[in-house]
Coordinates of C-alpha atoms and ligand atoms in Angstrom, one line a residue:
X542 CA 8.8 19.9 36.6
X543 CA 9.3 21.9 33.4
X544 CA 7.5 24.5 32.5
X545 CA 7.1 26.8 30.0
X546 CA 7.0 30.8 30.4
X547 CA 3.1 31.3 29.9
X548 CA 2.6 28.1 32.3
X549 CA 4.6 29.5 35.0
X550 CA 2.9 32.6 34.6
X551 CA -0.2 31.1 35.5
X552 CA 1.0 28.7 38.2
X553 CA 2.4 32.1 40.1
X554 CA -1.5 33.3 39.6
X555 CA -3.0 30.8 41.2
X556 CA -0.2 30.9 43.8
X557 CA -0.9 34.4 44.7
X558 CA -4.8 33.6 44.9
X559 CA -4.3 30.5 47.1
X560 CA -2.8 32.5 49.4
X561 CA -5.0 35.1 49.5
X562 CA -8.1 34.8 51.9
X563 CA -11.6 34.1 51.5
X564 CA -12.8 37.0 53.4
X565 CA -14.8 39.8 52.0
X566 CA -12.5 41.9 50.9
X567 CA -13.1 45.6 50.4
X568 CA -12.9 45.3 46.8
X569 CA -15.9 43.5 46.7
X570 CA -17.5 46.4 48.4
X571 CA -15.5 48.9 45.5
X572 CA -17.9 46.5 43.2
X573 CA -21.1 47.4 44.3
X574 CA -23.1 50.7 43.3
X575 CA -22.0 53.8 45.0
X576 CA -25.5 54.1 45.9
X577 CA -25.7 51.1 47.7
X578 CA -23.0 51.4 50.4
X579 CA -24.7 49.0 52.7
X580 CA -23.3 46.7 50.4
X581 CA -26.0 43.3 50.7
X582 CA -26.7 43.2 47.2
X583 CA -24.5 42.5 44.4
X584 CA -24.0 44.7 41.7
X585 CA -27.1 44.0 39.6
X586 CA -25.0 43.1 36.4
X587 CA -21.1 43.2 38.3
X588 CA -18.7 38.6 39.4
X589 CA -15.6 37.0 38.1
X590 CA -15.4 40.5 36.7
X591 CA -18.6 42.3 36.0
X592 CA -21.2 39.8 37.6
X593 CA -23.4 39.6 40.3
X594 CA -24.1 36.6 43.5
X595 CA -25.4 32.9 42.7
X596 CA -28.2 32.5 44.0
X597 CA -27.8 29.3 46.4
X598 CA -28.2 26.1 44.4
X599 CA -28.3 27.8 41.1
X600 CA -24.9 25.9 39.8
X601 CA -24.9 22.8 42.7
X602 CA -21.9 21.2 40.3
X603 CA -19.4 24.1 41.2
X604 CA -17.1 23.5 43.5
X605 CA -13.7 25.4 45.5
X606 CA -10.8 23.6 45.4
X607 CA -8.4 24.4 48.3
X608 CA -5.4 25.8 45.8
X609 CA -7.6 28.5 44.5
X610 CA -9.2 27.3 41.7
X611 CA -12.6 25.9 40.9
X612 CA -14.1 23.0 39.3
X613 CA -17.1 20.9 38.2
X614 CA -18.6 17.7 39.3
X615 CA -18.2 15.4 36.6
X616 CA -19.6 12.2 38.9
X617 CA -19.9 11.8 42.3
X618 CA -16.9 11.5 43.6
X619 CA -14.6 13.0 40.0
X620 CA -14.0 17.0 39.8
X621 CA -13.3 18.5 36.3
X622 CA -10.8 21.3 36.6
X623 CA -7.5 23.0 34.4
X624 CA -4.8 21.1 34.3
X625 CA -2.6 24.4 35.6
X626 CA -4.3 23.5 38.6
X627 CA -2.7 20.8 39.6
X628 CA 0.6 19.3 40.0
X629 CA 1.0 16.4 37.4
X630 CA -0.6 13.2 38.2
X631 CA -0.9 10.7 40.5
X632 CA -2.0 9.9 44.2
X633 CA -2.4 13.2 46.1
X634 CA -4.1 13.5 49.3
X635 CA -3.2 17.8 49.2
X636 CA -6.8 19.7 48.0
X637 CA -10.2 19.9 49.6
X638 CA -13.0 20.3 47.7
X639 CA -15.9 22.6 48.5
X640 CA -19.0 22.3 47.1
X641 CA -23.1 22.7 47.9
X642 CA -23.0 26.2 48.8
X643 CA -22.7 30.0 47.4
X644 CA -21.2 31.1 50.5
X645 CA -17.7 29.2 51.6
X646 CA -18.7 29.6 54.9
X647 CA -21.8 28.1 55.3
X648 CA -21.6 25.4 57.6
X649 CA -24.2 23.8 55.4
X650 CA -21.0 23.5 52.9
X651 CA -20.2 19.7 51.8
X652 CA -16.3 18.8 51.6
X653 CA -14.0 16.0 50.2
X654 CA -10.7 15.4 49.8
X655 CA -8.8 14.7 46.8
X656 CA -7.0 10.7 46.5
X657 CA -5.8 10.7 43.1
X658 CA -5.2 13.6 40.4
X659 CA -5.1 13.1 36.4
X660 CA -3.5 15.6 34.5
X661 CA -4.1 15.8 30.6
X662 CA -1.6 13.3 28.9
X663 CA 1.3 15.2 27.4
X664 CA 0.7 18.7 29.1
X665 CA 3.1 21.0 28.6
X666 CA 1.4 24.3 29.5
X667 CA 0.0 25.5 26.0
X668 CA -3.8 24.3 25.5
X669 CA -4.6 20.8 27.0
X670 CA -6.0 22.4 30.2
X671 CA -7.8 20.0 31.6
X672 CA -7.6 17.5 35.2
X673 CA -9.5 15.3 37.3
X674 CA -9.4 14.9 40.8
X675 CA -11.1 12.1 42.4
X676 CA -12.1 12.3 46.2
X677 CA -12.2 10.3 48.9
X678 CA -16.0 10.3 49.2
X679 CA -19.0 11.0 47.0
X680 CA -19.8 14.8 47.5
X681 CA -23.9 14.1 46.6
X682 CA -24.2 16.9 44.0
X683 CA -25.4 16.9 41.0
X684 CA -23.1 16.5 38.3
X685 CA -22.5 19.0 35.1
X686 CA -23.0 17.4 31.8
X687 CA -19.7 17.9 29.0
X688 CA -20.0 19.0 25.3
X689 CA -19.8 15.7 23.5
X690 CA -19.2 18.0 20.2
X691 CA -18.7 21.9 19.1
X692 CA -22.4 22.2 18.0
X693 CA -23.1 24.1 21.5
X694 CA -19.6 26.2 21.1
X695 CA -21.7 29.5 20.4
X696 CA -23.8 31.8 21.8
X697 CA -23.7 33.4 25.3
X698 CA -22.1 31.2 28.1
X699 CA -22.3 31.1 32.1
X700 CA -18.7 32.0 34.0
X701 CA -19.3 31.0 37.8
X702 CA -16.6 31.1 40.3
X703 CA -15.0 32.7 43.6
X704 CA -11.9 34.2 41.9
X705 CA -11.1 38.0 41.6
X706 CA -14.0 40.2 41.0
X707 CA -11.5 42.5 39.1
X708 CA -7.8 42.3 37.9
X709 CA -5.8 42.2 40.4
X710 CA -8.8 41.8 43.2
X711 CA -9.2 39.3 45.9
X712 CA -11.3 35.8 46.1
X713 CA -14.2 35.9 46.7
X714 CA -16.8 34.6 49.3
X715 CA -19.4 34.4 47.6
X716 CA -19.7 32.8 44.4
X717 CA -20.4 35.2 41.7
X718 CA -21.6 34.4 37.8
X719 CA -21.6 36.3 34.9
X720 CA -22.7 35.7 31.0
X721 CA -20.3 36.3 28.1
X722 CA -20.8 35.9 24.4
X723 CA -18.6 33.1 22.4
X724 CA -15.8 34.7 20.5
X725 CA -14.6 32.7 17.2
X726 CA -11.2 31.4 16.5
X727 CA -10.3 33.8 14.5
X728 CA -11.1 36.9 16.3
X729 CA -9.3 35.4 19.1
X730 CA -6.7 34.5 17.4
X731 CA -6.3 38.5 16.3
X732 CA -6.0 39.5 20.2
X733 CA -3.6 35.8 21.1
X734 CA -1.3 34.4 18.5
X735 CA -0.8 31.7 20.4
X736 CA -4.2 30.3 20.9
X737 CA -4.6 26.6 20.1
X738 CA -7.8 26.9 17.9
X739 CA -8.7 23.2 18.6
X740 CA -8.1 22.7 22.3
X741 CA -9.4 26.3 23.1
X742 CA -12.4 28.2 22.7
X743 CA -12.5 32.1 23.4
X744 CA -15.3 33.9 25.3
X745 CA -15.8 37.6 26.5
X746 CA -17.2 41.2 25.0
X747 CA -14.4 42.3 22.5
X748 CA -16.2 46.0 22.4
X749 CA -16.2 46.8 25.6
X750 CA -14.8 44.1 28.2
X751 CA -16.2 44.5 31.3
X752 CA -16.9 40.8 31.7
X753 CA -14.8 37.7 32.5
X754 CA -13.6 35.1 34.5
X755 CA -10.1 36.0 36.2
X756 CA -7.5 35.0 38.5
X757 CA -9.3 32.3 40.8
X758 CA -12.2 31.2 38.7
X759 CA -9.2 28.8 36.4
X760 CA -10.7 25.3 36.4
X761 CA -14.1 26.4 36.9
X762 CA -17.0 25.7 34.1
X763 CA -18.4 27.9 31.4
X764 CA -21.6 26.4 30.5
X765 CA -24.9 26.7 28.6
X766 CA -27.9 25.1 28.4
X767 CA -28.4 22.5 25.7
X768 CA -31.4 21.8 23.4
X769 CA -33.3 20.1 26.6
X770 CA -32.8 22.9 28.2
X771 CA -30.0 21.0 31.1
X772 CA -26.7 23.1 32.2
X773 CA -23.6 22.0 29.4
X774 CA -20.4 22.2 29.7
X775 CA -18.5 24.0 26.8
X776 CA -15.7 25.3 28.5
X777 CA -12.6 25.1 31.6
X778 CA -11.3 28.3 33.4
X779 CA -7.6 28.7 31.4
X780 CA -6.4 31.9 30.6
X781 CA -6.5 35.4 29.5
X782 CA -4.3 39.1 29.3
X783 CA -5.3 40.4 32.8
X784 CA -9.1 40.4 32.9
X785 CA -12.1 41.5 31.2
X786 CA -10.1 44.1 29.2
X787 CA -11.8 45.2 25.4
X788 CA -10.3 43.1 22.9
X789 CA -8.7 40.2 25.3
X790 CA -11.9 37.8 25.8
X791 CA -11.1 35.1 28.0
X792 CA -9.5 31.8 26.8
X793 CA -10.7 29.0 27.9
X794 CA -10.3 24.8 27.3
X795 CA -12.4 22.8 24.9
X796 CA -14.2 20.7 26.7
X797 CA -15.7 18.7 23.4
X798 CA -12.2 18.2 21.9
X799 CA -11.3 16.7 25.2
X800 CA -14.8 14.8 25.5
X801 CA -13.4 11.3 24.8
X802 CA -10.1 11.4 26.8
X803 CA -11.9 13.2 30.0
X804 CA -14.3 10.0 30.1
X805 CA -11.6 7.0 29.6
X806 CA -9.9 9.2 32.4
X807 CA -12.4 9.8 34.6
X808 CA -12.8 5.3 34.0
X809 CA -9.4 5.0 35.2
X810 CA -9.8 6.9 38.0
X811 CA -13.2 4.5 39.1
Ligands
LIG1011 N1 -5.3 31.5 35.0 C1 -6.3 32.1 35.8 C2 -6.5 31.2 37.1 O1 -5.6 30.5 37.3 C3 -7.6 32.3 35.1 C4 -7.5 33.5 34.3 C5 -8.7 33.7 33.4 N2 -8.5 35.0 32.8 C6 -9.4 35.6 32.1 N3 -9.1 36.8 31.7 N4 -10.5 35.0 31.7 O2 -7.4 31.4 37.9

């Protein structure tokens, strides 16, 4: 399998995270207030990188996958994740899917395993970061509606996921969620040359940082509610320069530029 140097950097990311464990780690106690050294609440505005717990059910479409990414329910039985997730496509019985629960370890947690895996057509790495997995059974959670178009690709957004609570921290247990503010193209585009303007949208607090998804969270949604008012998906987990630094928002896949292919995908997959 070829890829190219900014894929492989990611691929050894989410190598490192997959092998790291889903205890609580101490640097999720290093993210709470010092004045709380009991350490049962979560930083009022700390995840991801600067957020704070789910509460349990708030995002029921999120789900672990077993390499250390996350993902979205796109139907019952069809998870929506970043193609660096994966390992091309085709029949693969290798990732467990975790979903129904904040806590990985609840026994009230709901798992599947994968059958099949789509990765985007003509993935090479740069934009295009998108996968399905289908399972082997229906997980019964409630799916996570995609952007059909870019009229939604503004405002703030929510980042959920289990990843690093800082750059270079461990997973998580619990999932955390955090909100960050769309960045346009061309502000991204001052802080990554190389962003693909059409297959990737950019999110995060150029001022300050403080805020972002990071290693772990990759395939995970960033979503919005629509003008009903229901959860929308506007964006996949993909990329950034380490994590939630000032001026290097997080990067993350297009989900309406991908709209069409995702569902005659997902169609194949039945
Ligand atoms: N590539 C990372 C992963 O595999 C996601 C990194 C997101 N980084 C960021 N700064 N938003 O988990």
């Amino acid at each position: 399998m070829q890829h190219s140097a900014k894929h492989l950097k990611r691929v050894t990311a989410v190598g490192a995270v997959a092998l790291a464990a889903f205890s609580l780690s101490p640097s999720v106690a290093s993210a709470l207030p010092t004045d709380n050294p009991g350490g049962h609440r979560a930083a009022p505005d700390a995840t991801v990188v600067g957020g704070s717990r789910a509460q349990q059910g708030a995002f029921p479409f999120m789900v672990r996958l077993s390499m250390g990414c996350g993902g979205s329910m796109l139907s019952d039985d069809i998870v929506l994740t970043a193609a660096h997730c994966v390992d091309g496509s085709g029949p693969d019985t290798s990732i467990t899917a975790t979903g129904g629960v904040v806590d990985l370890e609840d026994p009230d947690a709901v798992t599947a395993t994968s059958t099949e895996v789509v990765q985007a057509p003509g993935y090479d790495g740069t934009g295009k970061d998108w996968a399905l997995i289908k399972l082997d059974r229906p997980l019964d959670q409630p799916t996570l509606a995609t952007a059909q178009d870019d009229s939604y690709d503004k405002g703030d957004f929510t980042i959920a996921g289990w990843g690093a609570d800082q750059e270079g921290g461990a997973q998580q247990r619990y999932l955390l969620t955090a909100q960050v503010p769309f960045v346009d193209d061309a502000t991204c585009k001052s802080a990554y040359s190389g962003l693909v303007e059409d297959e990737e949208l950019c999110a995060g607090k150029m001022d300050t940082g403080g805020v972002d998804t990071c290693q772990g969270d990759s395939g995970g949604p960033m979503f919005r509610k629509d003008d009903a008012g229901e959860w929308i998906q506007v964006g996949i987990v993909s990329w950034g320069e380490g994590c939630a630094r000032p001026g290097k928002p997080g990067v993350y896949t297009e989900v309406s530029t991908f709209a069409a292919d995702i569902e005659a995908a997902a169609a194949q997959l039945g």
